[in-house]
Short mmCIF file of C-alpha atoms and ligand atoms in Angstrom, two decimals:
data_model
loop_
_atom_site.label_atom_id
_atom_site.label_comp_id
_atom_site.label_asym_id
_atom_site.label_seq_id
_atom_site.Cartn_x
_atom_site.Cartn_y
_atom_site.Cartn_z
CA MET A 1 149.11 8.36 -81.99
CA LEU A 2 151.50 10.80 -80.34
CA ALA A 3 150.04 14.08 -81.57
CA ASN A 4 147.19 15.20 -83.81
CA VAL A 5 147.26 18.98 -84.08
CA VAL A 6 144.55 20.73 -86.11
CA ALA A 7 144.72 24.42 -87.04
CA SER A 8 141.20 25.79 -87.19
CA GLN A 9 140.71 28.19 -90.06
CA ALA A 10 138.48 30.75 -88.38
CA VAL A 11 139.15 33.03 -91.35
CA HIS A 12 136.31 31.37 -93.31
CA LYS A 13 133.60 32.24 -90.78
CA ALA A 14 133.70 35.91 -91.74
CA TYR A 15 132.89 35.03 -95.38
CA GLY A 16 130.35 32.25 -94.81
CA GLY A 17 132.44 29.78 -96.81
CA VAL A 18 135.94 28.88 -97.90
CA VAL A 19 137.74 31.55 -99.92
CA PRO A 20 140.46 29.52 -101.67
CA GLU A 21 143.10 32.23 -101.63
CA LEU A 22 142.58 32.88 -97.91
CA ALA A 23 142.72 29.13 -97.26
CA SER A 24 146.15 28.80 -98.88
CA ARG A 25 147.49 31.84 -97.05
CA ALA A 26 146.21 30.44 -93.74
CA HIS A 27 147.93 27.13 -94.54
CA GLN A 28 151.17 28.97 -95.21
CA GLN A 29 150.94 30.82 -91.89
CA ASN A 30 149.98 27.73 -89.90
CA ILE A 31 152.12 24.96 -91.27
CA VAL A 32 155.40 25.68 -89.45
CA PRO A 33 153.81 26.35 -86.03
CA VAL A 34 151.52 23.31 -86.37
CA VAL A 35 154.38 20.93 -87.22
CA HIS A 36 156.44 22.45 -84.42
CA ARG A 37 153.61 21.96 -81.94
CA ALA A 38 153.03 18.38 -83.06
CA LEU A 39 156.72 17.56 -82.53
CA CYS A 40 156.64 19.18 -79.07
CA GLU A 41 153.46 17.37 -78.03
CA ALA A 42 154.81 14.06 -79.31
CA LYS A 43 158.18 14.74 -77.64
CA VAL A 44 159.88 13.72 -80.86
CA SER A 45 162.82 15.49 -82.43
CA LYS A 46 163.25 15.91 -86.16
CA LYS A 47 166.04 13.35 -86.32
CA ASP A 48 163.62 10.68 -85.02
CA ILE A 49 161.21 11.06 -87.96
CA ASP A 50 161.28 8.06 -90.33
CA ALA A 51 159.16 9.47 -93.16
CA VAL A 52 156.88 12.36 -94.01
CA ALA A 53 153.36 11.80 -95.36
CA PHE A 54 151.30 14.58 -96.91
CA THR A 55 147.89 15.11 -98.52
CA GLN A 56 148.35 15.06 -102.29
CA GLY A 57 144.66 15.68 -103.03
CA PRO A 58 141.83 15.97 -103.78
CA GLY A 59 141.20 19.47 -102.46
CA LEU A 60 141.92 23.14 -103.04
CA ILE A 61 145.08 23.35 -105.10
CA GLY A 62 146.54 26.36 -103.24
CA ALA A 63 146.27 24.70 -99.85
CA LEU A 64 147.54 21.37 -101.24
CA LEU A 65 150.58 23.09 -102.76
CA VAL A 66 151.58 24.48 -99.38
CA GLY A 67 151.52 21.02 -97.78
CA THR A 68 153.17 19.34 -100.74
CA SER A 69 156.05 21.84 -100.89
CA PHE A 70 156.54 21.70 -97.14
CA ALA A 71 156.60 17.88 -97.09
CA LYS A 72 159.06 17.77 -100.01
CA SER A 73 161.36 20.23 -98.26
CA MET A 74 161.20 18.22 -95.06
CA SER A 75 161.89 14.98 -96.90
CA MET A 76 164.87 16.54 -98.67
CA ALA A 77 166.29 18.30 -95.61
CA LEU A 78 166.00 15.26 -93.32
CA ASP A 79 166.75 12.75 -96.09
CA ILE A 80 163.67 10.67 -95.31
CA PRO A 81 161.03 9.06 -97.59
CA LEU A 82 158.18 11.19 -98.92
CA ILE A 83 154.71 9.63 -99.03
CA ALA A 84 151.76 11.03 -100.99
CA VAL A 85 148.34 10.30 -99.48
CA ASN A 86 144.87 10.45 -101.02
CA HIS A 87 142.66 12.49 -98.69
CA VAL A 88 139.46 10.50 -99.30
CA LYS A 89 141.17 7.15 -98.79
CA ALA A 90 142.71 8.52 -95.61
CA HIS A 91 139.25 9.32 -94.21
CA ILE A 92 138.39 5.62 -94.64
CA LEU A 93 141.70 4.32 -93.34
CA ALA A 94 141.34 6.50 -90.23
CA HIS A 95 139.47 3.47 -88.89
CA PHE A 96 142.85 1.73 -88.60
CA ILE A 97 144.32 4.27 -86.21
CA ALA A 98 144.97 2.27 -83.05
CA ASP A 99 142.59 4.24 -80.84
CA ALA A 100 140.06 5.20 -83.54
CA SER A 101 137.36 2.86 -82.26
CA ALA A 102 136.89 -0.21 -80.13
CA VAL A 103 137.00 -2.58 -83.11
CA VAL A 104 138.66 -2.17 -86.48
CA PRO A 105 136.67 -3.14 -89.59
CA THR A 106 137.46 -6.44 -91.26
CA PHE A 107 137.77 -6.58 -95.05
CA PRO A 108 135.74 -6.38 -97.19
CA PHE A 109 133.55 -3.58 -95.90
CA LEU A 110 131.50 -0.72 -97.32
CA ALA A 111 132.56 2.82 -96.47
CA LEU A 112 130.16 5.72 -96.50
CA THR A 113 132.43 8.71 -97.01
CA VAL A 114 130.63 11.93 -96.27
CA SER A 115 132.43 15.25 -96.08
CA GLY A 116 132.43 18.80 -97.36
CA GLY A 117 133.88 17.79 -100.72
CA HIS A 118 132.77 14.22 -101.28
CA THR A 119 129.97 11.74 -100.74
CA GLN A 120 130.73 8.21 -101.81
CA ILE A 121 129.95 4.59 -101.12
CA VAL A 122 133.21 2.69 -101.43
CA LEU A 123 133.81 -1.04 -101.50
CA VAL A 124 136.98 -1.53 -99.47
CA ARG A 125 138.57 -4.91 -100.24
CA ASP A 126 141.92 -4.09 -98.67
CA TYR A 127 143.92 -1.02 -97.57
CA PHE A 128 144.74 -0.09 -101.14
CA ASP A 129 142.08 -1.96 -103.04
CA MET A 130 139.02 0.28 -103.08
CA GLU A 131 136.23 0.74 -105.60
CA VAL A 132 133.78 3.63 -105.71
CA LEU A 133 130.28 2.17 -106.07
CA GLY A 134 128.39 5.43 -106.03
CA LYS A 135 128.94 9.13 -105.54
CA THR A 136 127.15 12.43 -105.51
CA LEU A 137 126.08 13.87 -108.83
CA ASP A 138 126.12 17.44 -107.46
CA ASP A 139 126.68 18.72 -103.90
CA ALA A 140 128.41 16.68 -101.21
CA ALA A 141 126.48 15.86 -98.01
CA GLY A 142 128.61 18.30 -95.99
CA GLU A 143 128.04 20.95 -98.63
CA ALA A 144 124.29 20.39 -98.26
CA PHE A 145 124.58 20.87 -94.49
CA ASP A 146 126.64 24.03 -95.00
CA LYS A 147 124.33 25.53 -97.65
CA ILE A 148 121.17 24.79 -95.68
CA ALA A 149 122.80 26.28 -92.57
CA LYS A 150 123.57 29.41 -94.56
CA ILE A 151 119.92 29.69 -95.64
CA LEU A 152 118.96 29.38 -91.97
CA GLY A 153 121.41 32.16 -91.06
CA LEU A 154 123.79 29.87 -89.16
CA PRO A 155 127.59 30.35 -89.25
CA TYR A 156 130.08 28.46 -91.45
CA PRO A 157 130.75 25.56 -91.45
CA GLY A 158 127.10 24.86 -90.79
CA GLY A 159 127.12 21.08 -90.22
CA PRO A 160 127.91 21.21 -86.49
CA TYR A 161 125.37 24.05 -85.98
CA ILE A 162 122.59 22.10 -87.69
CA ASP A 163 123.61 19.09 -85.63
CA SER A 164 123.16 20.88 -82.31
CA ARG A 165 120.00 22.74 -83.38
CA ALA A 166 118.55 19.43 -84.57
CA GLU A 167 119.06 17.91 -81.13
CA ARG A 168 116.40 20.31 -79.85
CA GLY A 169 114.05 20.10 -82.85
CA ASN A 170 111.45 17.74 -84.26
CA PRO A 171 112.74 15.84 -87.32
CA LYS A 172 109.16 15.25 -88.48
CA ALA A 173 108.06 18.90 -88.27
CA PHE A 174 108.63 19.48 -92.00
CA VAL A 175 108.91 16.97 -94.81
CA PHE A 176 111.28 17.97 -97.58
CA SER A 177 111.17 16.08 -100.83
CA LYS A 178 114.03 13.74 -101.51
CA PRO A 179 115.65 13.26 -104.92
CA LYS A 180 115.07 10.22 -107.08
CA VAL A 181 118.48 9.08 -108.17
CA GLU A 182 119.09 5.69 -109.72
CA GLY A 183 121.48 3.17 -108.20
CA LEU A 184 124.07 4.09 -105.63
CA ASN A 185 124.59 7.70 -106.66
CA PHE A 186 123.44 10.66 -104.58
CA SER A 187 122.07 14.14 -105.19
CA PHE A 188 121.73 16.91 -102.62
CA SER A 189 121.31 20.14 -104.54
CA GLY A 190 117.54 19.68 -105.02
CA LEU A 191 116.97 19.37 -101.28
CA LYS A 192 118.75 22.65 -100.63
CA THR A 193 116.69 24.37 -103.33
CA SER A 194 113.39 22.99 -102.04
CA ILE A 195 114.22 24.23 -98.53
CA LEU A 196 115.13 27.63 -99.95
CA TYR A 197 111.83 27.94 -101.86
CA PHE A 198 109.81 26.70 -98.90
CA LEU A 199 111.41 29.30 -96.63
CA GLN A 200 111.00 32.12 -99.12
CA GLN A 201 107.25 31.48 -99.07
CA ALA A 202 107.07 30.96 -95.30
CA VAL A 203 108.96 34.18 -94.56
CA LYS A 204 106.54 36.14 -96.78
CA SER A 205 103.67 35.44 -94.40
CA ASP A 206 105.75 35.43 -91.21
CA PRO A 207 109.07 37.30 -91.23
CA ASN A 208 110.13 35.58 -87.98
CA PHE A 209 109.41 32.08 -89.27
CA ILE A 210 113.04 30.90 -89.48
CA GLU A 211 113.97 32.33 -86.10
CA GLN A 212 110.99 30.72 -84.41
CA ARG A 213 111.23 27.33 -86.05
CA ILE A 214 114.99 27.03 -86.53
CA ASP A 215 115.38 23.90 -84.37
CA ASP A 216 112.57 22.09 -86.22
CA LEU A 217 113.91 23.25 -89.58
CA ALA A 218 117.42 22.03 -88.74
CA ALA A 219 116.09 18.70 -87.45
CA SER A 220 113.90 18.15 -90.53
CA ALA A 221 116.65 19.10 -93.00
CA GLN A 222 119.11 16.84 -91.21
CA GLN A 223 116.55 14.04 -91.24
CA ALA A 224 116.19 14.34 -95.03
CA ILE A 225 119.97 14.13 -95.52
CA ILE A 226 120.21 11.13 -93.17
CA GLU A 227 117.39 9.32 -94.99
CA ILE A 228 119.08 9.84 -98.36
CA LEU A 229 122.35 8.43 -97.00
CA VAL A 230 120.83 5.47 -95.14
CA GLU A 231 118.64 4.46 -98.10
CA LYS A 232 121.66 4.21 -100.38
CA ILE A 233 123.70 2.29 -97.86
CA GLU A 234 120.79 -0.13 -97.54
CA LEU A 235 120.81 -0.60 -101.29
CA ALA A 236 124.58 -1.22 -101.30
CA VAL A 237 124.30 -3.78 -98.49
CA ASN A 238 121.58 -5.63 -100.41
CA ARG A 239 123.48 -5.53 -103.70
CA PHE A 240 126.86 -6.60 -102.40
CA GLY A 241 125.84 -8.73 -99.42
CA ILE A 242 128.35 -6.97 -97.20
CA LYS A 243 126.97 -6.01 -93.82
CA ARG A 244 130.02 -4.21 -92.43
CA ILE A 245 129.74 -0.46 -92.85
CA ALA A 246 132.32 2.14 -91.90
CA LEU A 247 131.36 5.78 -91.64
CA ALA A 248 134.02 8.30 -92.65
CA GLY A 249 134.55 12.03 -93.25
CA GLY A 250 133.45 15.23 -91.52
CA VAL A 251 129.70 14.55 -91.69
CA SER A 252 130.21 11.31 -89.76
CA ALA A 253 130.54 13.56 -86.71
CA ASN A 254 126.79 14.16 -87.02
CA ARG A 255 124.95 12.74 -84.02
CA GLY A 256 121.73 12.12 -85.93
CA LEU A 257 123.53 10.16 -88.65
CA ARG A 258 125.56 8.17 -86.14
CA SER A 259 122.48 7.08 -84.21
CA ALA A 260 120.35 6.49 -87.33
CA LEU A 261 123.00 4.13 -88.70
CA ARG A 262 123.39 2.37 -85.35
CA GLU A 263 119.62 1.84 -85.15
CA ARG A 264 119.40 0.64 -88.73
CA ALA A 265 122.29 -1.74 -88.11
CA GLU A 266 120.62 -3.27 -85.09
CA ARG A 267 117.52 -4.10 -87.09
CA SER A 268 119.38 -6.14 -89.71
CA ALA A 269 122.44 -7.35 -87.79
CA TRP A 270 124.79 -5.04 -89.68
CA ARG A 271 128.05 -4.08 -88.07
CA VAL A 272 128.74 -0.36 -88.19
CA TYR A 273 132.08 1.23 -87.47
CA ILE A 274 131.96 4.82 -86.33
CA PRO A 275 135.26 6.59 -85.69
CA LYS A 276 136.05 8.76 -82.69
CA LEU A 277 135.07 12.38 -83.26
CA GLU A 278 138.64 13.65 -83.69
CA TYR A 279 139.14 11.29 -86.63
CA THR A 280 135.97 12.29 -88.50
CA THR A 281 136.69 15.86 -89.64
CA ASP A 282 140.00 16.57 -91.42
CA ASN A 283 142.99 15.61 -89.32
CA ALA A 284 146.68 14.79 -89.62
CA ALA A 285 146.39 11.45 -87.83
CA MET A 286 144.59 9.81 -90.75
CA ILE A 287 147.29 10.97 -93.17
CA ALA A 288 150.00 9.62 -90.88
CA ARG A 289 148.17 6.27 -90.60
CA VAL A 290 148.16 5.85 -94.38
CA GLY A 291 151.79 7.00 -94.38
CA VAL A 292 152.73 4.09 -92.13
CA LEU A 293 150.80 1.60 -94.29
CA LYS A 294 152.46 2.89 -97.45
CA LEU A 295 155.93 2.97 -95.87
CA GLN A 296 155.55 -0.69 -94.91
CA LYS A 297 154.82 -1.47 -98.56
CA ARG A 298 157.56 0.94 -99.74
CA LEU A 299 154.96 2.93 -101.67
CA VAL A 300 157.02 6.10 -101.52
CA SER A 301 157.02 9.13 -103.80
CA THR A 302 159.74 11.12 -105.50
CA LEU A 303 160.32 14.85 -105.33
CA TYR A 304 158.62 15.11 -108.74
CA THR A 305 155.25 14.28 -107.16
CA SER A 306 152.79 17.15 -107.34
CA ALA A 307 149.54 18.18 -105.69
CA VAL A 308 146.39 17.08 -107.53
CA ALA A 309 143.14 19.01 -107.07
CA ARG A 310 140.79 16.30 -108.33
CA PHE A 311 141.23 12.59 -108.41
CA ASP A 312 139.26 9.48 -107.62
CA ILE A 313 140.18 6.64 -105.35
O1 KG4 B 1 136.05 15.87 -93.86
P1 KG4 B 1 135.90 17.31 -93.60
O2 KG4 B 1 136.47 17.87 -92.32
O3 KG4 B 1 136.51 18.16 -94.78
C1 KG4 B 1 136.41 17.80 -96.11
O4 KG4 B 1 137.19 16.94 -96.54
O5 KG4 B 1 135.49 18.34 -96.75
O6 KG4 B 1 134.34 17.64 -93.69
C2 KG4 B 1 133.87 18.93 -93.47
C3 KG4 B 1 132.36 18.91 -93.59
C4 KG4 B 1 131.71 20.30 -93.54
O7 KG4 B 1 130.79 20.38 -94.60
C5 KG4 B 1 131.03 20.31 -92.19
O8 KG4 B 1 129.87 21.12 -92.14
C6 KG4 B 1 130.68 18.86 -92.01
O9 KG4 B 1 131.80 18.17 -92.49
N1 KG4 B 1 130.46 18.53 -90.59
C7 KG4 B 1 129.27 18.15 -90.10
C8 KG4 B 1 129.45 17.98 -88.70
N2 KG4 B 1 130.74 18.26 -88.39
C9 KG4 B 1 131.35 18.60 -89.58
N3 KG4 B 1 128.08 17.95 -90.71
C10 KG4 B 1 127.04 17.57 -89.94
N4 KG4 B 1 127.13 17.41 -88.61
C11 KG4 B 1 128.30 17.58 -87.95
N5 KG4 B 1 128.38 17.40 -86.62
ZN1 ZN B 2 138.09 15.58 -95.48
#
C-alpha cells in the first residue's frame, strides 16, 4: 500500500450529523487535492496508473456521484480501466490488504460488518461469493453509537468518543434492555430509545446526572451494543459451524468490541481477524484492494456505470 489518504469531513461536527448536501460539496472540494496528495505520497505519476477503482455505493448519492464522475473522467483521460466497487464488500476485503493484519482470513469465514450505515453478518465463501445471513432491521451499530453519543452531549461522530469514555467507565453500572430479534438479524433503535427515556427521568431528579456519570453511561451503552453483536455472531458460528470471524467497518475500531471478540474467541477456539485501525473506518486502501482483485478477473466497468445509493452484497 503506497498511500492511503483520508480527508476528514470536519464540516459535520458543527451539525451533529451528516448533512448530505454538505457532504457532497466537501467531496467536490477534497477530491482533487486528495488524489494529488496520494500520488505524491506514493511517488507515482499519472502515467503509471493501471486502473482506477471507485466506490459505486451504497452511500449518500451526492457524495457517490462526485467519486463516480471523477473516476470516469480519470479513466477516460488516462485511457485506463474503470472498476466499480461495493463499499460494504470492500470493508470485508480490507482484510486482504498486505499489511492489514498478521494473518489473512481463509475461506469460508463469517464477517461481522459494523459501520455507520450497515450492520451485517456475511458468509464469505470467496472474494466475490458472499451471502448476507443477517442484518439490522433499523439502525446500524455505528448509528446507535452516534445517536447515544448525541444524547450524552458528545460530538459527532460519537463512536470514538463513547469508546474513550467507556475506557474509564464501568460497563456494569447500568443495565439497558436488549432487543429480542429472531435469527441473525439485529435491532438497535430500541436501545437508543431506552437510554433516552432512562436519562430523561434521571435528569429530572439530578440535572447533572449525565455529566457526573458520563463514563459509566458510555461504558454501559457500549457494553449493550457489544453484547448484541457478540450474541448474534455466536449464533452464526453455531448455525454454520464456521469458527473464523472477521470484523469489518468503522465500529470495528472500538476497543471494547475488539477485546470482547478476542476473549470470546479464546473460550471456544474461534479465530478472529481484526484489521489495523486505519483499515476499519472508511478508507481508499480497501477500495484499491478490491480494484486489484477485480482487475485480475477483468471485472471492469464501462462509462455507463452509475452510482447506486442502496444495494446489497
Ligand atoms: O465504516 P465507517 O467509517 O463509515 C460507514 O461506512 O458508515 O463507519 C463510521 C461509523 C460511525 O458511526 C462511527 O461512530 C463509528 O463507525 N466508529 C466507532 C469507532 N470509530 C468509528 N464506533 C465505536 N467505536 C469506535 N472507536
Ligand atoms: Zn464504511
